[in-house]
Amino acid sequence: MGKHLIVFIINLYFLSDTKLLNYIKVASKLFQWGINLVRYDILVIGGGATGVFTALDLTLRGLNVALVERGMIASGTSGKFHGMLHSGARYATNDPDSAKECIQENQIISSIAPHSVIDTGGLFVAIEKPDLEFEETFIKGLKENGIPFKNVTKEDVLKLEPNINPGIKDAIWVPDKVVHAMDLIMSAALTAALNGATFYTFREVVDFIKINNKIEGVKVYNRIKDRLEEIDADIIINSAGPWSAKILSKAGIKFDMLPTLGAMGVINKKLNSHILNRMRPPSDGDIIVPYSDNISIVGTTASIIEDVDNASISQDDIDLLISEGSVMIPKIKELGFIRTYYSIRPLLKESTSNQITGRTATRTFSIFDHENDGLYGLLTISGGKLTTARLMGEKIGDYISNKINLKKDSKTRNIKLVDKIDKENAEYLSQITGLNYSFIKGIIDFIGSVDEERIRPFISMILTYGFGQVM
């Protein structure tokens, strides 16, 4: 609102009495409806991992970028995944493009955001005869996609993982890792904001602003202030994940997706040191992630759903996860889950075949320029997964840079994401978020406490919330 007031005062100074009265009437309406007087180069729709990394990438190229999110940052699919930073091994035999993307991004994310990654390593384990028969094909896929691996003997696996099924027949080590989504995404958001990006949280896109065949901005509902607002931009990027089709329908565009529900179960005990995968083609209930010192996550399923805002986990899903997970770690059947949750994958329908399923659909991503639908200034990026979100931001950054003849390369491969908020930044953060200086300094005081690692993502959440409430 401070920006609006300055513009308002400047205009008052130069207007005649008659024009002044008309201007006051117009300006009061703008403030009432929350119309933003700033026009952005880029507006990103969706505050998940892809949207945040897209905002970061384009901001670092020097563009004036805003991001709009209907909830808080990472409150959708990205904040509800299984916690695995893929090495690509899971896709080595059936989705080579995704496999190559994952091993590349595994290394980059580990470098730019080491505070969010735990290098557990992963073990693909052969428990039953079909698993063992798959091993040769699996190793061939690893080699073809450049994924490092090592054979591990049964004896060594039993020493490394005492809770594993003693009937294990063989295992292969790969560089799978645990990644804490909240740490990663909040760090990327904060890095973007500190470099000039604007975040509008709790804003739900309700319509597009269209002049002839050009998209000029969006109308959003501010869920905090209970009002409509308008945000203008030269280019709109739809990165709303599984909600992308709903967003595009507001522009009259039909967009085919395969929104796929993945159910996960949480066990209040760390059962394994490595991420465990069954040595077989990707299937249900074949991943166990040691997410933290006292939490293991068993996942996942892959059921195509109709309505992304009306989904639920069935008892069959829960029973399947326990049954399949206990093949790798028998204790799972005894312990059960303390809770279950789900995410919805934004998979793409790239085939007209009716045989495609939530398991066979590719995990790679695509960029769609809706000039092909007769609408200029609107693009969508969809598909992919959290592991490849940075790459998705880079690729759409490259596409837009080429489109507007911007001769600047992506910087997100090498930039170290902000992992701590220094007390010295409190005054600057107060200015750009609109939050009270003493309040910011107070929450920063948690840094250096016994719970610093636990509280850090919440500090970032509060600050990114503040970025979105200035308007």
XYZ file of C-alpha atoms in Angstrom:
471
model
C 0.000 0.000 0.000
C 2.966 2.333 0.583
C 3.784 2.296 -3.154
C 0.172 3.161 -3.968
C 0.175 6.101 -1.538
C 3.324 7.633 -3.055
C 1.854 7.451 -6.575
C -1.397 8.880 -5.250
C 0.326 11.881 -3.608
C 2.446 12.644 -6.708
C -0.661 12.735 -8.891
C -2.501 14.988 -6.418
C 0.241 17.583 -6.737
C -0.131 17.991 -10.507
C -3.935 17.840 -10.940
C -6.442 20.706 -11.264
C -9.372 20.916 -8.830
C -11.855 19.254 -11.210
C -9.467 16.511 -12.218
C -8.444 16.154 -8.599
C -12.001 15.348 -7.540
C -12.349 12.744 -10.281
C -8.970 11.290 -9.421
C -9.931 10.922 -5.737
C -13.080 9.049 -6.771
C -11.105 6.672 -9.017
C -8.277 6.213 -6.528
C -10.639 5.425 -3.674
C -12.173 2.680 -5.804
C -8.734 1.289 -6.575
C -7.866 1.081 -2.896
C -11.254 -0.395 -2.010
C -10.810 -3.223 -4.497
C -7.091 -3.608 -3.941
C -6.012 -2.869 -7.493
C -2.229 -2.915 -7.682
C -0.696 0.097 -9.398
C 2.519 -1.807 -10.088
C 2.787 -3.724 -13.357
C 5.146 -6.688 -13.230
C 7.232 -8.175 -16.002
C 6.242 -11.670 -14.840
C 3.476 -13.019 -12.625
C 3.809 -16.624 -11.473
C 0.670 -18.480 -10.371
C 1.398 -21.131 -7.739
C 3.684 -21.097 -4.704
C 4.934 -24.661 -4.796
C 8.496 -25.686 -5.588
C 8.180 -25.049 -9.336
C 6.540 -21.648 -8.931
C 9.074 -20.493 -6.347
C 12.083 -21.634 -8.380
C 10.556 -19.988 -11.466
C 10.191 -16.728 -9.561
C 13.763 -17.048 -8.289
C 15.195 -17.801 -11.725
C 13.516 -14.881 -13.476
C 14.222 -12.465 -10.623
C 17.929 -13.288 -10.806
C 17.797 -12.507 -14.540
C 16.783 -8.953 -13.602
C 13.025 -9.097 -14.229
C 10.369 -7.624 -11.936
C 8.580 -10.762 -10.730
C 5.556 -11.402 -8.528
C 4.104 -14.704 -7.384
C 0.523 -15.314 -6.317
C -0.497 -18.290 -4.143
C -3.946 -19.119 -2.760
C -2.515 -20.416 0.518
C 0.951 -20.227 2.017
C 4.149 -21.088 0.213
C 4.550 -24.885 -0.166
C 1.075 -25.576 1.225
C 0.023 -27.723 -1.744
C 1.587 -30.735 -3.452
C 5.210 -29.720 -2.807
C 4.763 -29.717 0.958
C 3.113 -33.117 0.966
C 5.515 -35.396 -0.882
C 7.469 -38.360 0.528
C 10.736 -36.577 1.349
C 12.935 -38.188 -1.292
C 15.494 -36.350 -3.422
C 15.570 -38.775 -6.319
C 18.781 -40.071 -7.845
C 16.780 -41.099 -10.910
C 17.217 -44.798 -10.125
C 13.468 -45.276 -9.679
C 12.926 -44.206 -13.302
C 16.030 -45.784 -14.837
C 14.175 -48.517 -16.705
C 10.874 -46.892 -17.664
C 11.355 -43.095 -17.826
C 14.929 -42.258 -18.917
C 14.308 -38.523 -19.402
C 13.150 -38.219 -15.795
C 16.055 -40.373 -14.618
C 18.618 -38.071 -16.241
C 16.890 -34.950 -14.906
C 16.792 -36.378 -11.382
C 20.467 -37.353 -11.102
C 21.486 -33.901 -12.350
C 19.176 -32.070 -9.950
C 20.084 -34.353 -7.039
C 23.622 -33.013 -7.298
C 22.633 -29.370 -7.851
C 20.119 -29.189 -4.980
C 22.679 -30.834 -2.671
C 25.114 -28.068 -3.617
C 22.878 -24.970 -3.477
C 20.785 -26.003 -0.459
C 22.857 -28.441 1.651
C 20.947 -27.423 4.780
C 17.802 -29.029 3.343
C 19.382 -32.341 2.293
C 20.379 -35.439 4.281
C 22.722 -37.723 2.374
C 21.284 -41.057 3.481
C 21.928 -42.955 0.274
C 19.393 -45.406 -1.060
C 19.190 -49.179 -1.303
C 17.176 -51.016 -3.932
C 16.520 -54.385 -2.332
C 15.564 -57.714 -3.878
C 13.260 -59.573 -1.501
C 11.384 -61.973 -3.760
C 12.401 -63.894 -6.863
C 10.869 -61.433 -9.383
C 12.910 -58.642 -7.737
C 16.104 -60.608 -8.311
C 15.128 -61.315 -11.918
C 14.716 -57.547 -12.473
C 18.249 -56.760 -11.244
C 20.012 -57.110 -14.615
C 17.529 -54.776 -16.324
C 17.829 -52.342 -13.424
C 21.634 -52.171 -13.577
C 21.475 -51.669 -17.346
C 19.153 -48.681 -16.821
C 21.436 -47.180 -14.183
C 24.423 -47.389 -16.514
C 22.546 -45.920 -19.483
C 21.360 -42.932 -17.455
C 24.657 -42.186 -15.706
C 23.423 -42.988 -12.196
C 26.204 -44.120 -9.803
C 25.602 -47.454 -8.088
C 27.321 -50.146 -6.042
C 26.426 -53.751 -5.364
C 25.893 -54.471 -1.669
C 26.006 -58.002 -0.271
C 23.169 -59.457 1.766
C 25.472 -59.643 4.797
C 26.360 -55.965 4.569
C 22.724 -54.929 4.129
C 21.737 -56.819 7.277
C 24.444 -54.942 9.181
C 23.409 -51.573 7.750
C 19.677 -52.148 8.130
C 18.914 -54.490 11.074
C 15.121 -54.081 10.642
C 15.117 -55.252 7.034
C 13.525 -58.535 5.992
C 16.148 -61.223 6.757
C 15.084 -63.002 3.571
C 16.684 -60.267 1.447
C 18.501 -61.690 -1.570
C 20.551 -58.771 -2.915
C 20.818 -54.969 -2.908
C 22.182 -52.061 -4.934
C 23.217 -48.693 -3.467
C 22.289 -45.468 -5.301
C 22.648 -41.775 -4.307
C 19.037 -41.186 -3.196
C 18.777 -38.580 -0.423
C 16.249 -37.114 1.974
C 15.202 -33.508 1.280
C 13.125 -31.401 3.642
C 10.716 -29.622 1.310
C 9.856 -26.784 3.659
C 13.520 -25.897 4.193
C 14.269 -26.018 0.464
C 11.249 -24.093 -0.820
C 11.251 -21.458 1.909
C 14.960 -20.867 1.316
C 14.326 -20.412 -2.405
C 11.395 -18.068 -1.700
C 13.394 -15.990 0.739
C 16.323 -15.806 -1.678
C 13.952 -14.632 -4.416
C 12.338 -12.034 -2.140
C 15.673 -10.667 -0.957
C 16.576 -10.203 -4.632
C 13.394 -8.274 -5.405
C 10.585 -10.777 -6.033
C 7.156 -10.015 -4.561
C 5.011 -12.751 -2.997
C 1.234 -12.418 -2.706
C 0.053 -15.218 -0.443
C -3.559 -16.129 0.353
C -4.636 -14.801 -3.048
C -6.765 -17.131 -5.157
C -6.944 -16.479 -8.881
C -10.594 -16.052 -9.819
C -10.266 -14.658 -13.336
C -7.881 -13.363 -15.989
C -7.744 -9.770 -17.182
C -7.967 -10.014 -20.951
C -7.843 -7.311 -23.611
C -8.654 -8.730 -27.045
C -6.452 -11.844 -27.265
C -3.798 -10.710 -24.739
C -3.744 -11.683 -21.047
C -2.850 -8.535 -19.071
C -3.124 -9.794 -15.506
C -5.273 -11.646 -13.001
C -8.094 -10.937 -10.605
C -7.519 -12.538 -7.225
C -9.550 -12.975 -4.076
C -7.592 -11.903 -0.988
C -8.591 -14.524 1.581
C -7.138 -12.520 4.464
C -8.732 -9.139 3.685
C -11.875 -10.578 2.038
C -11.665 -8.478 -1.099
C -10.942 -8.642 -4.801
C -7.605 -7.427 -6.135
C -6.023 -7.061 -9.562
C -2.398 -7.769 -10.435
C -1.098 -6.766 -13.864
C 1.843 -8.332 -15.684
C 3.298 -8.602 -19.160
C 3.586 -12.390 -18.963
C 1.661 -14.826 -16.749
C 3.171 -18.226 -15.909
C 0.748 -20.859 -14.688
C 2.671 -23.243 -12.414
C -0.247 -24.318 -10.256
C 0.652 -28.013 -10.327
C -2.430 -30.260 -10.303
C -4.614 -27.117 -10.233
C -3.226 -25.920 -13.584
C -6.231 -27.158 -15.566
C -8.641 -25.322 -13.248
C -6.632 -22.120 -13.612
C -6.616 -22.380 -17.406
C -10.355 -23.033 -17.532
C -10.802 -19.463 -16.258
C -9.177 -18.334 -19.505
C -11.361 -20.668 -21.548
C -8.543 -23.156 -22.219
C -9.014 -26.919 -21.910
C -5.890 -28.582 -20.525
C -5.526 -32.359 -20.282
C -3.865 -33.646 -17.122
C -3.658 -36.830 -15.088
C -3.947 -35.622 -11.483
C -2.710 -38.618 -9.527
C -3.162 -39.156 -5.803
C -0.204 -40.575 -3.929
C -0.972 -41.814 -0.410
C 1.697 -42.040 2.299
C 1.799 -43.422 5.825
C 3.803 -42.027 8.744
C 5.438 -44.248 11.383
C 6.693 -42.610 14.589
C 9.997 -44.434 14.536
C 13.081 -44.340 12.351
C 13.182 -47.859 10.924
C 15.981 -47.558 8.378
C 19.128 -45.529 7.726
C 18.955 -45.588 3.930
C 15.971 -44.855 1.717
C 14.681 -48.321 0.804
C 13.152 -49.161 -2.580
C 11.981 -52.497 -3.906
C 14.091 -53.648 -6.834
C 11.272 -53.717 -9.370
C 9.536 -51.341 -11.773
C 7.885 -48.449 -9.874
C 4.867 -49.743 -8.002
C 2.757 -49.042 -4.912
C 4.126 -49.151 -1.383
C 7.721 -49.736 -2.436
C 9.528 -46.787 -0.785
C 10.444 -46.317 2.885
C 12.026 -42.945 3.722
C 13.885 -42.220 7.010
C 12.626 -38.642 7.027
C 13.922 -37.658 10.458
C 15.296 -39.114 13.687
C 11.865 -40.320 14.769
C 9.815 -40.535 11.571
C 9.655 -43.014 8.684
C 7.403 -42.528 5.670
C 5.989 -45.395 3.621
C 4.768 -44.598 0.124
C 3.234 -44.323 -2.300
C 0.172 -45.078 -4.397
C -0.812 -43.683 -7.809
C -4.542 -43.323 -8.403
C -5.859 -40.970 -11.083
C -8.566 -38.721 -9.629
C -11.219 -36.443 -11.091
C -11.327 -33.499 -8.661
C -8.099 -32.202 -7.115
C -10.061 -30.350 -4.428
C -12.105 -33.367 -3.391
C -9.776 -36.324 -2.803
C -9.281 -38.769 0.037
C -7.287 -41.837 1.035
C -9.167 -45.123 1.090
C -8.698 -47.903 3.610
C -7.528 -50.057 0.698
C -4.685 -47.566 0.135
C -3.654 -47.778 3.783
C -3.825 -51.571 3.850
C -1.759 -51.771 0.653
C 0.974 -49.502 2.026
C 1.245 -51.544 5.222
C 1.201 -54.839 3.336
C 3.817 -53.835 0.745
C 5.997 -51.891 3.167
C 6.143 -54.790 5.609
C 7.664 -56.986 2.901
C 10.791 -54.827 3.217
C 10.521 -54.116 6.951
C 8.262 -56.640 8.753
C 7.907 -54.351 11.807
C 5.650 -52.042 9.797
C 2.749 -54.460 10.108
C 3.142 -54.409 13.889
C 3.636 -50.639 14.255
C 1.044 -49.332 11.805
C 0.713 -45.634 10.958
C 0.233 -42.718 13.332
C -1.283 -40.784 10.420
C -1.622 -40.810 6.671
C -1.537 -38.000 4.113
C -1.526 -37.554 0.370
C -0.263 -35.331 -2.399
C -1.588 -34.955 -5.927
C 0.947 -35.283 -8.718
C 0.475 -32.936 -11.706
C 1.144 -35.607 -14.320
C 0.681 -34.835 -17.987
C -1.548 -36.719 -20.385
C 0.859 -37.009 -23.292
C -0.854 -39.936 -24.965
C -4.359 -40.501 -26.315
C -4.158 -44.114 -25.174
C -6.694 -45.186 -22.564
C -4.074 -47.591 -21.163
C -1.994 -44.862 -19.515
C -2.045 -45.005 -15.700
C -0.704 -43.074 -12.741
C 2.307 -45.407 -12.807
C 3.057 -45.383 -16.538
C 2.686 -41.602 -17.029
C 6.015 -39.816 -17.417
C 7.473 -37.811 -14.525
C 9.134 -35.298 -16.827
C 7.676 -31.853 -17.574
C 6.604 -29.630 -20.467
C 6.142 -25.933 -21.241
C 2.971 -24.805 -23.003
C 2.761 -21.424 -24.714
C -0.915 -20.552 -25.016
C -0.299 -18.430 -28.065
C -1.126 -21.755 -29.679
C -4.601 -21.444 -28.099
C -4.988 -17.885 -29.398
C -4.054 -16.191 -26.103
C -0.867 -14.150 -25.812
C 1.046 -13.541 -22.595
C 0.084 -16.818 -20.890
C 2.258 -19.918 -20.419
C 1.952 -23.094 -18.374
C 4.678 -25.323 -16.998
C 3.495 -28.637 -15.614
C 4.537 -32.195 -14.844
C 7.846 -32.920 -13.159
C 8.428 -33.446 -9.452
C 9.991 -31.666 -6.498
C 13.454 -33.008 -7.356
C 13.304 -31.286 -10.766
C 11.571 -28.049 -9.703
C 14.735 -25.946 -9.993
C 15.335 -27.274 -13.507
C 11.738 -26.460 -14.456
C 12.268 -22.881 -13.309
C 15.459 -22.679 -15.350
C 13.856 -24.047 -18.514
C 10.872 -21.723 -18.486
C 13.274 -18.891 -17.646
C 15.246 -19.794 -20.769
C 12.056 -19.940 -22.830
C 10.868 -16.515 -21.701
C 14.315 -14.955 -22.031
C 14.437 -16.117 -25.636
C 10.884 -14.887 -26.203
C 11.597 -11.346 -24.972
C 15.205 -11.271 -26.238
C 16.690 -11.083 -22.727
C 20.386 -11.979 -22.952
C 20.803 -13.299 -19.418
C 21.472 -16.879 -18.349
C 20.016 -18.716 -15.397
C 21.933 -18.378 -12.124
C 20.109 -20.935 -9.986
C 22.572 -23.762 -10.651
C 25.216 -22.017 -8.584
C 23.528 -19.585 -6.194
C 23.599 -20.612 -2.539
C 20.085 -20.366 -1.170
C 19.586 -18.337 1.996
C 19.628 -20.791 4.897
C 19.746 -18.384 7.817
C 18.263 -15.001 8.591
C 20.842 -12.680 10.151
C 19.772 -10.208 12.808
C 21.490 -7.520 10.766
C 18.820 -8.075 8.068
C 15.909 -7.349 10.398
C 15.464 -3.688 9.391
C 15.643 -4.456 5.655
C 13.247 -7.380 6.031
C 10.850 -5.094 7.888
C 10.897 -2.646 4.984
C 10.223 -5.204 2.246
C 7.660 -7.285 4.166
C 5.764 -4.533 5.936
C 6.094 -6.478 9.187
C 6.978 -4.688 12.400
C 10.742 -4.418 12.972
C 10.543 -5.561 16.600
C 8.393 -8.531 15.575
C 10.908 -9.630 12.932
C 13.810 -9.168 15.338
C 11.890 -11.206 17.903
C 11.353 -14.205 15.647
C 14.949 -14.027 14.447
C 15.997 -14.375 18.106
C 15.029 -18.045 17.821
C 18.183 -18.477 15.739
C 20.818 -19.838 18.070
C 18.242 -21.577 20.285
C 18.096 -25.316 20.911
C 15.312 -25.610 18.304
C 16.907 -23.508 15.544
C 16.704 -26.299 12.959
C 13.049 -26.961 13.809
C 12.002 -23.301 13.826
C 13.940 -22.087 10.760
C 11.310 -22.973 8.123
C 8.620 -21.306 10.226
C 10.661 -18.102 10.346
C 10.820 -18.180 6.553
C 7.067 -18.878 6.394
C 6.298 -15.808 8.509
C 8.544 -13.621 6.385
C 7.181 -14.831 3.047
C 3.671 -14.322 4.425
C 4.711 -10.746 5.190
C 5.935 -10.217 1.616
C 2.419 -10.944 0.417
C 0.540 -8.619 2.757
C 2.151 -5.307 1.755
C -0.416 -4.653 -0.988
